[in-house]
mmCIF file with all atom_site columns, C-alpha atoms in Angstrom:
data_model
loop_
_atom_site.group_PDB
_atom_site.id
_atom_site.type_symbol
_atom_site.label_atom_id
_atom_site.label_alt_id
_atom_site.label_comp_id
_atom_site.label_asym_id
_atom_site.label_entity_id
_atom_site.label_seq_id
_atom_site.pdbx_PDB_ins_code
_atom_site.Cartn_x
_atom_site.Cartn_y
_atom_site.Cartn_z
_atom_site.occupancy
_atom_site.B_iso_or_equiv
_atom_site.pdbx_formal_charge
_atom_site.auth_seq_id
_atom_site.auth_comp_id
_atom_site.auth_asym_id
_atom_site.auth_atom_id
_atom_site.pdbx_PDB_model_num
ATOM 1   C CA . MET A 1 1   ? -15.145 13.523  11.725  1.00 75.00 ? 201 MET A CA 1
ATOM 2   C CA . ALA A 1 2   ? -15.446 10.062  13.199  1.00 81.00 ? 202 ALA A CA 1
ATOM 3   C CA . TYR A 1 3   ? -13.560 8.601   10.195  1.00 91.00 ? 203 TYR A CA 1
ATOM 4   C CA . VAL A 1 4   ? -10.508 10.738  10.586  1.00 94.00 ? 204 VAL A CA 1
ATOM 5   C CA . LEU A 1 5   ? -7.759  9.275   12.769  1.00 94.00 ? 205 LEU A CA 1
ATOM 6   C CA . PRO A 1 6   ? -7.626  10.876  16.245  1.00 93.00 ? 206 PRO A CA 1
ATOM 7   C CA . GLU A 1 7   ? -4.304  12.246  15.786  1.00 94.00 ? 207 GLU A CA 1
ATOM 8   C CA . TYR A 1 8   ? -5.430  14.587  12.744  1.00 94.00 ? 208 TYR A CA 1
ATOM 9   C CA . ARG A 1 9   ? -8.918  15.517  14.291  1.00 94.00 ? 209 ARG A CA 1
ATOM 10  C CA . ALA A 1 10  ? -7.841  18.660  16.402  1.00 94.00 ? 210 ALA A CA 1
ATOM 11  C CA . GLU A 1 11  ? -5.816  20.122  13.478  1.00 94.00 ? 211 GLU A CA 1
ATOM 12  C CA . LEU A 1 12  ? -8.624  19.634  10.982  1.00 93.00 ? 212 LEU A CA 1
ATOM 13  C CA . GLU A 1 13  ? -11.173 21.063  13.181  1.00 93.00 ? 213 GLU A CA 1
ATOM 14  C CA . THR A 1 14  ? -8.898  24.135  14.031  1.00 93.00 ? 214 THR A CA 1
ATOM 15  C CA . ARG A 1 15  ? -8.420  24.553  10.063  1.00 92.00 ? 215 ARG A CA 1
ATOM 16  C CA . LEU A 1 16  ? -12.152 24.329  9.384   1.00 90.00 ? 216 LEU A CA 1
ATOM 17  C CA . ARG A 1 17  ? -12.747 26.941  12.127  1.00 89.00 ? 217 ARG A CA 1
ATOM 18  C CA . ARG A 1 18  ? -10.307 29.309  10.637  1.00 89.00 ? 218 ARG A CA 1
ATOM 19  C CA . CYS A 1 19  ? -11.804 28.684  7.269   1.00 88.00 ? 219 CYS A CA 1
ATOM 20  C CA . THR A 1 20  ? -15.371 29.721  8.280   1.00 85.00 ? 220 THR A CA 1
ATOM 21  C CA . GLY A 1 21  ? -14.404 32.226  11.008  1.00 84.00 ? 221 GLY A CA 1
ATOM 22  C CA . GLU A 1 22  ? -11.476 34.083  9.313   1.00 85.00 ? 222 GLU A CA 1
ATOM 23  C CA . GLY A 1 23  ? -12.246 33.351  5.849   1.00 84.00 ? 223 GLY A CA 1
ATOM 24  C CA . VAL A 1 24  ? -8.899  31.739  5.154   1.00 87.00 ? 224 VAL A CA 1
ATOM 25  C CA . ALA A 1 25  ? -8.659  28.853  2.623   1.00 91.00 ? 225 ALA A CA 1
ATOM 26  C CA . GLU A 1 26  ? -7.137  25.723  4.198   1.00 94.00 ? 226 GLU A CA 1
ATOM 27  C CA . HIS A 1 27  ? -5.344  22.653  2.833   1.00 94.00 ? 227 HIS A CA 1
ATOM 28  C CA . GLY A 1 28  ? -3.511  19.692  4.271   1.00 95.00 ? 228 GLY A CA 1
ATOM 29  C CA . GLU A 1 29  ? -3.074  15.938  4.719   1.00 96.00 ? 229 GLU A CA 1
ATOM 30  C CA . LEU A 1 30  ? -4.701  13.580  6.986   1.00 95.00 ? 230 LEU A CA 1
ATOM 31  C CA . GLN A 1 31  ? -5.422  9.901   7.388   1.00 95.00 ? 231 GLN A CA 1
ATOM 32  C CA . ILE A 1 32  ? -8.908  8.272   7.770   1.00 95.00 ? 232 ILE A CA 1
ATOM 33  C CA . LEU A 1 33  ? -10.082 4.860   8.560   1.00 94.00 ? 233 LEU A CA 1
ATOM 34  C CA . SER A 1 34  ? -12.365 3.842   5.631   1.00 91.00 ? 234 SER A CA 1
ATOM 35  C CA . ALA A 1 35  ? -15.671 1.834   6.030   1.00 90.00 ? 235 ALA A CA 1
ATOM 36  C CA . ALA A 1 36  ? -13.770 -1.165  4.859   1.00 91.00 ? 236 ALA A CA 1
ATOM 37  C CA . GLY A 1 37  ? -11.373 -0.758  7.833   1.00 92.00 ? 237 GLY A CA 1
ATOM 38  C CA . ARG A 1 38  ? -8.407  0.384   5.673   1.00 93.00 ? 238 ARG A CA 1
ATOM 39  C CA . THR A 1 39  ? -6.294  3.448   6.546   1.00 95.00 ? 239 THR A CA 1
ATOM 40  C CA . LYS A 1 40  ? -6.081  5.953   3.820   1.00 96.00 ? 240 LYS A CA 1
ATOM 41  C CA . TRP A 1 41  ? -4.433  9.198   3.266   1.00 96.00 ? 241 TRP A CA 1
ATOM 42  C CA . LEU A 1 42  ? -6.339  12.094  1.932   1.00 96.00 ? 242 LEU A CA 1
ATOM 43  C CA . GLU A 1 43  ? -5.341  15.568  0.804   1.00 97.00 ? 243 GLU A CA 1
ATOM 44  C CA . TYR A 1 44  ? -8.108  18.323  1.565   1.00 95.00 ? 244 TYR A CA 1
ATOM 45  C CA . ARG A 1 45  ? -8.823  21.827  0.485   1.00 95.00 ? 245 ARG A CA 1
ATOM 46  C CA . ALA A 1 46  ? -11.428 23.989  2.187   1.00 93.00 ? 246 ALA A CA 1
ATOM 47  C CA . VAL A 1 47  ? -12.349 27.446  0.735   1.00 92.00 ? 247 VAL A CA 1
ATOM 48  C CA . PRO A 1 48  ? -14.832 29.794  2.665   1.00 89.00 ? 248 PRO A CA 1
ATOM 49  C CA . LEU A 1 49  ? -18.335 30.666  1.234   1.00 85.00 ? 249 LEU A CA 1
ATOM 50  C CA . THR A 1 50  ? -19.844 33.891  2.145   1.00 73.00 ? 250 THR A CA 1
ATOM 51  C CA . LEU A 1 51  ? -23.257 33.588  0.584   1.00 66.00 ? 251 LEU A CA 1
ATOM 52  C CA . GLY A 1 52  ? -24.169 36.854  2.262   1.00 64.00 ? 252 GLY A CA 1
ATOM 53  C CA . VAL A 1 53  ? -23.558 35.501  5.759   1.00 66.00 ? 253 VAL A CA 1
ATOM 54  C CA . PRO A 1 54  ? -19.767 35.430  6.633   1.00 62.00 ? 254 PRO A CA 1
ATOM 55  C CA . GLY A 1 55  ? -18.419 32.819  8.716   1.00 63.00 ? 255 GLY A CA 1
ATOM 56  C CA . ARG A 1 56  ? -21.179 30.169  7.964   1.00 73.00 ? 256 ARG A CA 1
ATOM 57  C CA . ALA A 1 57  ? -19.999 27.754  5.133   1.00 82.00 ? 257 ALA A CA 1
ATOM 58  C CA . PHE A 1 58  ? -17.140 26.318  3.234   1.00 85.00 ? 258 PHE A CA 1
ATOM 59  C CA . THR A 1 59  ? -16.687 23.981  0.287   1.00 89.00 ? 259 THR A CA 1
ATOM 60  C CA . GLY A 1 60  ? -14.079 21.600  -0.025  1.00 92.00 ? 260 GLY A CA 1
ATOM 61  C CA . VAL A 1 61  ? -12.391 18.802  -1.990  1.00 95.00 ? 261 VAL A CA 1
ATOM 62  C CA . MET A 1 62  ? -10.529 15.715  -0.667  1.00 94.00 ? 262 MET A CA 1
ATOM 63  C CA . GLN A 1 63  ? -8.407  13.402  -2.865  1.00 96.00 ? 263 GLN A CA 1
ATOM 64  C CA . ASP A 1 64  ? -7.107  9.904   -2.015  1.00 96.00 ? 264 ASP A CA 1
ATOM 65  C CA . ILE A 1 65  ? -3.285  10.108  -1.886  1.00 97.00 ? 265 ILE A CA 1
ATOM 66  C CA . THR A 1 66  ? -2.678  6.862   -0.320  1.00 96.00 ? 266 THR A CA 1
ATOM 67  C CA . ARG A 1 67  ? -0.488  5.677   -3.350  1.00 97.00 ? 267 ARG A CA 1
ATOM 68  C CA . ARG A 1 68  ? 1.366   8.805   -3.519  1.00 97.00 ? 268 ARG A CA 1
ATOM 69  C CA . LYS A 1 69  ? 2.298   8.574   0.191   1.00 96.00 ? 269 LYS A CA 1
ATOM 70  C CA . ALA A 1 70  ? 3.393   4.983   -0.206  1.00 96.00 ? 270 ALA A CA 1
ATOM 71  C CA . SER A 1 71  ? 5.572   5.982   -3.052  1.00 97.00 ? 271 SER A CA 1
ATOM 72  C CA . GLU A 1 72  ? 6.906   9.072   -0.999  1.00 96.00 ? 272 GLU A CA 1
ATOM 73  C CA . GLU A 1 73  ? 7.660   6.521   1.915   1.00 96.00 ? 273 GLU A CA 1
ATOM 74  C CA . ALA A 1 74  ? 9.355   4.093   -0.446  1.00 97.00 ? 274 ALA A CA 1
ATOM 75  C CA . LEU A 1 75  ? 11.418  6.825   -2.008  1.00 97.00 ? 275 LEU A CA 1
ATOM 76  C CA . ALA A 1 76  ? 12.394  8.198   1.669   1.00 97.00 ? 276 ALA A CA 1
ATOM 77  C CA . ALA A 1 77  ? 13.419  4.620   2.733   1.00 97.00 ? 277 ALA A CA 1
ATOM 78  C CA . SER A 1 78  ? 15.352  4.239   -0.281  1.00 97.00 ? 278 SER A CA 1
ATOM 79  C CA . LYS A 1 79  ? 17.028  7.590   0.249   1.00 97.00 ? 279 LYS A CA 1
ATOM 80  C CA . ARG A 1 80  ? 17.942  6.668   3.775   1.00 97.00 ? 280 ARG A CA 1
ATOM 81  C CA . GLN A 1 81  ? 19.512  3.280   2.603   1.00 97.00 ? 281 GLN A CA 1
ATOM 82  C CA . LEU A 1 82  ? 21.399  5.054   -0.069  1.00 97.00 ? 282 LEU A CA 1
ATOM 83  C CA . GLU A 1 83  ? 22.592  7.712   2.425   1.00 97.00 ? 283 GLU A CA 1
ATOM 84  C CA . ALA A 1 84  ? 23.592  4.888   4.799   1.00 97.00 ? 284 ALA A CA 1
ATOM 85  C CA . LEU A 1 85  ? 25.537  3.115   1.814   1.00 97.00 ? 285 LEU A CA 1
ATOM 86  C CA . ALA A 1 86  ? 27.015  6.381   0.897   1.00 97.00 ? 286 ALA A CA 1
ATOM 87  C CA . GLU A 1 87  ? 28.129  6.883   4.581   1.00 97.00 ? 287 GLU A CA 1
ATOM 88  C CA . SER A 1 88  ? 29.451  3.315   4.949   1.00 97.00 ? 288 SER A CA 1
ATOM 89  C CA . LEU A 1 89  ? 31.406  3.903   1.661   1.00 96.00 ? 289 LEU A CA 1
ATOM 90  C CA . ARG A 1 90  ? 32.805  6.989   2.936   1.00 97.00 ? 290 ARG A CA 1
ATOM 91  C CA . LEU A 1 91  ? 34.011  5.404   6.152   1.00 97.00 ? 291 LEU A CA 1
ATOM 92  C CA . ALA A 1 92  ? 35.449  2.473   4.233   1.00 96.00 ? 292 ALA A CA 1
ATOM 93  C CA . ASN A 1 93  ? 37.439  4.853   1.874   1.00 96.00 ? 293 ASN A CA 1
ATOM 94  C CA . GLN A 1 94  ? 38.495  6.732   5.070   1.00 96.00 ? 294 GLN A CA 1
ATOM 95  C CA . GLU A 1 95  ? 39.842  3.608   6.609   1.00 96.00 ? 295 GLU A CA 1
ATOM 96  C CA . LEU A 1 96  ? 41.438  2.355   3.348   1.00 95.00 ? 296 LEU A CA 1
ATOM 97  C CA . ARG A 1 97  ? 43.420  5.764   3.115   1.00 95.00 ? 297 ARG A CA 1
ATOM 98  C CA . ARG A 1 98  ? 44.534  5.210   6.663   1.00 95.00 ? 298 ARG A CA 1
ATOM 99  C CA . SER A 1 99  ? 45.553  1.749   5.823   1.00 94.00 ? 299 SER A CA 1
ATOM 100 C CA . GLU A 1 100 ? 47.390  2.560   2.659   1.00 90.00 ? 300 GLU A CA 1
ATOM 101 C CA . THR A 1 101 ? 49.280  5.320   4.823   1.00 91.00 ? 301 THR A CA 1
ATOM 102 C CA . ARG A 1 102 ? 50.199  2.687   7.377   1.00 91.00 ? 302 ARG A CA 1
ATOM 103 C CA . TYR A 1 103 ? 51.453  0.361   4.776   1.00 84.00 ? 303 TYR A CA 1
ATOM 104 C CA . ALA A 1 104 ? 53.504  2.934   2.719   1.00 81.00 ? 304 ALA A CA 1
ATOM 105 C CA . ASP A 1 105 ? 54.836  4.182   6.156   1.00 84.00 ? 305 ASP A CA 1
ATOM 106 C CA . ALA A 1 106 ? 55.776  0.474   6.988   1.00 83.00 ? 306 ALA A CA 1
ATOM 107 C CA . MET A 1 107 ? 57.420  -0.187  3.735   1.00 78.00 ? 307 MET A CA 1
ATOM 108 C CA . GLU A 1 108 ? 59.548  2.839   3.869   1.00 78.00 ? 308 GLU A CA 1
ATOM 109 C CA . ALA A 1 109 ? 60.521  2.079   7.404   1.00 82.00 ? 309 ALA A CA 1
ATOM 110 C CA . ALA A 1 110 ? 61.304  -1.602  6.532   1.00 79.00 ? 310 ALA A CA 1
ATOM 111 C CA . ASN A 1 111 ? 63.763  -0.284  3.905   1.00 77.00 ? 311 ASN A CA 1
ATOM 112 C CA . ASP A 1 112 ? 62.284  -3.270  1.801   1.00 79.00 ? 312 ASP A CA 1
ATOM 113 C CA . GLY A 1 113 ? 61.730  -3.247  -1.882  1.00 78.00 ? 313 GLY A CA 1
ATOM 114 C CA . LEU A 1 114 ? 58.337  -4.369  -3.517  1.00 78.00 ? 314 LEU A CA 1
ATOM 115 C CA . TRP A 1 115 ? 57.715  -5.015  -6.999  1.00 75.00 ? 315 TRP A CA 1
ATOM 116 C CA . GLU A 1 116 ? 54.319  -6.529  -8.470  1.00 77.00 ? 316 GLU A CA 1
ATOM 117 C CA . THR A 1 117 ? 53.642  -7.622  -12.265 1.00 73.00 ? 317 THR A CA 1
ATOM 118 C CA . ASN A 1 118 ? 50.381  -7.914  -13.431 1.00 72.00 ? 318 ASN A CA 1
ATOM 119 C CA . LEU A 1 119 ? 50.494  -11.287 -15.444 1.00 67.00 ? 319 LEU A CA 1
ATOM 120 C CA . GLN A 1 120 ? 47.556  -10.246 -17.513 1.00 72.00 ? 320 GLN A CA 1
ATOM 121 C CA . THR A 1 121 ? 48.875  -6.605  -18.710 1.00 73.00 ? 321 THR A CA 1
ATOM 122 C CA . GLY A 1 122 ? 52.525  -7.290  -18.098 1.00 70.00 ? 322 GLY A CA 1
ATOM 123 C CA . GLU A 1 123 ? 52.528  -3.913  -15.966 1.00 76.00 ? 323 GLU A CA 1
ATOM 124 C CA . VAL A 1 124 ? 54.939  -3.499  -13.247 1.00 76.00 ? 324 VAL A CA 1
ATOM 125 C CA . PHE A 1 125 ? 54.465  -1.597  -10.158 1.00 78.00 ? 325 PHE A CA 1
ATOM 126 C CA . THR A 1 126 ? 57.554  -0.970  -7.583  1.00 79.00 ? 326 THR A CA 1
ATOM 127 C CA . SER A 1 127 ? 57.596  0.529   -4.322  1.00 80.00 ? 327 SER A CA 1
ATOM 128 C CA . PRO A 1 128 ? 59.857  3.757   -4.008  1.00 82.00 ? 328 PRO A CA 1
ATOM 129 C CA . MET A 1 129 ? 62.576  1.863   -2.158  1.00 81.00 ? 329 MET A CA 1
ATOM 130 C CA . TYR A 1 130 ? 62.804  -0.939  -4.925  1.00 79.00 ? 330 TYR A CA 1
ATOM 131 C CA . SER A 1 131 ? 62.798  1.773   -7.589  1.00 79.00 ? 331 SER A CA 1
ATOM 132 C CA . ARG A 1 132 ? 65.630  3.438   -5.782  1.00 81.00 ? 332 ARG A CA 1
ATOM 133 C CA . MET A 1 133 ? 67.351  -0.038  -5.526  1.00 78.00 ? 333 MET A CA 1
ATOM 134 C CA . LEU A 1 134 ? 67.241  -0.279  -9.315  1.00 74.00 ? 334 LEU A CA 1
ATOM 135 C CA . GLY A 1 135 ? 68.420  3.129   -9.804  1.00 79.00 ? 335 GLY A CA 1
ATOM 136 C CA . PHE A 1 136 ? 65.073  4.688   -11.050 1.00 78.00 ? 336 PHE A CA 1
ATOM 137 C CA . ALA A 1 137 ? 63.354  7.547   -9.420  1.00 83.00 ? 337 ALA A CA 1
ATOM 138 C CA . PRO A 1 138 ? 60.449  6.571   -7.361  1.00 79.00 ? 338 PRO A CA 1
ATOM 139 C CA . GLY A 1 139 ? 57.264  6.232   -9.605  1.00 74.00 ? 339 GLY A CA 1
ATOM 140 C CA . ALA A 1 140 ? 59.308  6.512   -12.739 1.00 75.00 ? 340 ALA A CA 1
ATOM 141 C CA . VAL A 1 141 ? 58.395  2.670   -13.624 1.00 69.00 ? 341 VAL A CA 1
ATOM 142 C CA . ALA A 1 142 ? 54.851  2.666   -12.582 1.00 67.00 ? 342 ALA A CA 1
ATOM 143 C CA . GLY A 1 143 ? 52.780  1.174   -15.231 1.00 66.00 ? 343 GLY A CA 1
ATOM 144 C CA . ALA A 1 144 ? 55.575  0.063   -17.423 1.00 67.00 ? 344 ALA A CA 1
ATOM 145 C CA . ALA A 1 145 ? 55.868  -3.501  -19.071 1.00 63.00 ? 345 ALA A CA 1
ATOM 146 C CA . PHE A 1 146 ? 58.445  -5.651  -17.324 1.00 58.00 ? 346 PHE A CA 1
ATOM 147 C CA . ASP A 1 147 ? 60.211  -6.427  -20.418 1.00 57.00 ? 347 ASP A CA 1
ATOM 148 C CA . GLU A 1 148 ? 60.247  -2.684  -21.489 1.00 62.00 ? 348 GLU A CA 1
ATOM 149 C CA . LEU A 1 149 ? 61.538  -1.638  -18.005 1.00 60.00 ? 349 LEU A CA 1
ATOM 150 C CA . PHE A 1 150 ? 65.324  -2.702  -18.867 1.00 59.00 ? 350 PHE A CA 1
ATOM 151 C CA . ARG A 1 151 ? 65.051  -2.268  -22.478 1.00 62.00 ? 351 ARG A CA 1
ATOM 152 C CA . HIS A 1 152 ? 66.991  1.144   -22.567 1.00 60.00 ? 352 HIS A CA 1
ATOM 153 C CA . ARG A 1 153 ? 69.015  0.359   -19.389 1.00 62.00 ? 353 ARG A CA 1
ATOM 154 C CA . PRO A 1 154 ? 70.773  -2.910  -20.123 1.00 65.00 ? 354 PRO A CA 1
ATOM 155 C CA . ALA A 1 155 ? 73.347  -2.102  -17.451 1.00 68.00 ? 355 ALA A CA 1
ATOM 156 C CA . ALA A 1 156 ? 70.525  -2.251  -14.700 1.00 63.00 ? 356 ALA A CA 1
ATOM 157 C CA . LEU A 1 157 ? 69.713  -5.791  -15.644 1.00 58.00 ? 357 LEU A CA 1
ATOM 158 C CA . PRO A 1 158 ? 72.399  -7.274  -13.345 1.00 64.00 ? 358 PRO A CA 1
ATOM 159 C CA . ALA A 1 159 ? 71.079  -5.331  -10.458 1.00 65.00 ? 359 ALA A CA 1
ATOM 160 C CA . VAL A 1 160 ? 67.688  -6.640  -10.982 1.00 60.00 ? 360 VAL A CA 1
ATOM 161 C CA . ARG A 1 161 ? 69.102  -10.113 -11.139 1.00 55.00 ? 361 ARG A CA 1
ATOM 162 C CA . ASP A 1 162 ? 70.897  -9.656  -7.907  1.00 61.00 ? 362 ASP A CA 1
ATOM 163 C CA . ALA A 1 163 ? 67.844  -8.080  -6.233  1.00 58.00 ? 363 ALA A CA 1
ATOM 164 C CA . ALA A 1 164 ? 65.772  -10.882 -7.330  1.00 55.00 ? 364 ALA A CA 1
ATOM 165 C CA . ALA A 1 165 ? 68.105  -13.592 -5.913  1.00 52.00 ? 365 ALA A CA 1
ATOM 166 C CA . GLY A 1 166 ? 66.497  -15.274 -3.187  1.00 50.00 ? 366 GLY A CA 1
ATOM 167 C CA . VAL A 1 167 ? 62.985  -13.406 -3.473  1.00 48.00 ? 367 VAL A CA 1
ATOM 168 C CA . ALA A 1 168 ? 59.823  -15.268 -2.706  1.00 41.00 ? 368 ALA A CA 1
ATOM 169 C CA . ASP A 1 169 ? 57.484  -15.089 -5.733  1.00 47.00 ? 369 ASP A CA 1
ATOM 170 C CA . ILE A 1 170 ? 53.733  -15.376 -4.737  1.00 44.00 ? 370 ILE A CA 1
ATOM 171 C CA . ILE A 1 171 ? 51.072  -15.563 -7.605  1.00 44.00 ? 371 ILE A CA 1
ATOM 172 C CA . SER A 1 172 ? 48.244  -13.526 -6.053  1.00 46.00 ? 372 SER A CA 1
ATOM 173 C CA . ALA A 1 173 ? 44.515  -13.990 -6.478  1.00 45.00 ? 373 ALA A CA 1
ATOM 174 C CA . HIS A 1 174 ? 44.202  -11.148 -8.757  1.00 46.00 ? 374 HIS A CA 1
ATOM 175 C CA . GLY A 1 175 ? 46.716  -12.507 -11.374 1.00 47.00 ? 375 GLY A CA 1
ATOM 176 C CA . SER A 1 176 ? 49.990  -10.783 -10.284 1.00 49.00 ? 376 SER A CA 1
ATOM 177 C CA . VAL A 1 177 ? 53.327  -11.862 -9.204  1.00 48.00 ? 377 VAL A CA 1
ATOM 178 C CA . VAL A 1 178 ? 54.627  -10.055 -5.984  1.00 49.00 ? 378 VAL A CA 1
ATOM 179 C CA . ALA A 1 179 ? 57.878  -9.913  -4.861  1.00 49.00 ? 379 ALA A CA 1
ATOM 180 C CA . ILE A 1 180 ? 59.342  -8.476  -1.465  1.00 48.00 ? 380 ILE A CA 1
ATOM 181 C CA . HIS A 1 181 ? 63.127  -8.004  -1.106  1.00 45.00 ? 381 HIS A CA 1
#
């Protein structure tokens, strides 16, 4: 028992007494300090033997599970990191939704129109107010190509030119032209 780490001795002794005294098979895990001074994990199984005299003997098997325990701990650490990352992403998404709501409320309250054109794809996004300024229903032009936007509504083109007069264009880092009117 001297090789068994102190925090496992009482439990092991109790289990072995139950094995011999009550005839109950026992199993568990414990840590030992090896002769080389290394801490190792062992899994043990103890089975009572009767041999005509109950409560006197047991047979057992021990297996070194140090690698398995290290793998389990590494897996548990990875799981904790993944759970922390998932929680961080959940909170970031929650904050993004709040921010988007505040932005949408501010845009609506400001009565300003916003359009954005992706220079790589030519797709246009307009705010609901800008869509209304151009005579479209909110969301009707989402994803449309700018040159296609007025192809079937040539009468709307002068309104677009008027709306664009004096608008500041900014080329954003993600390759879009953004205009706020």
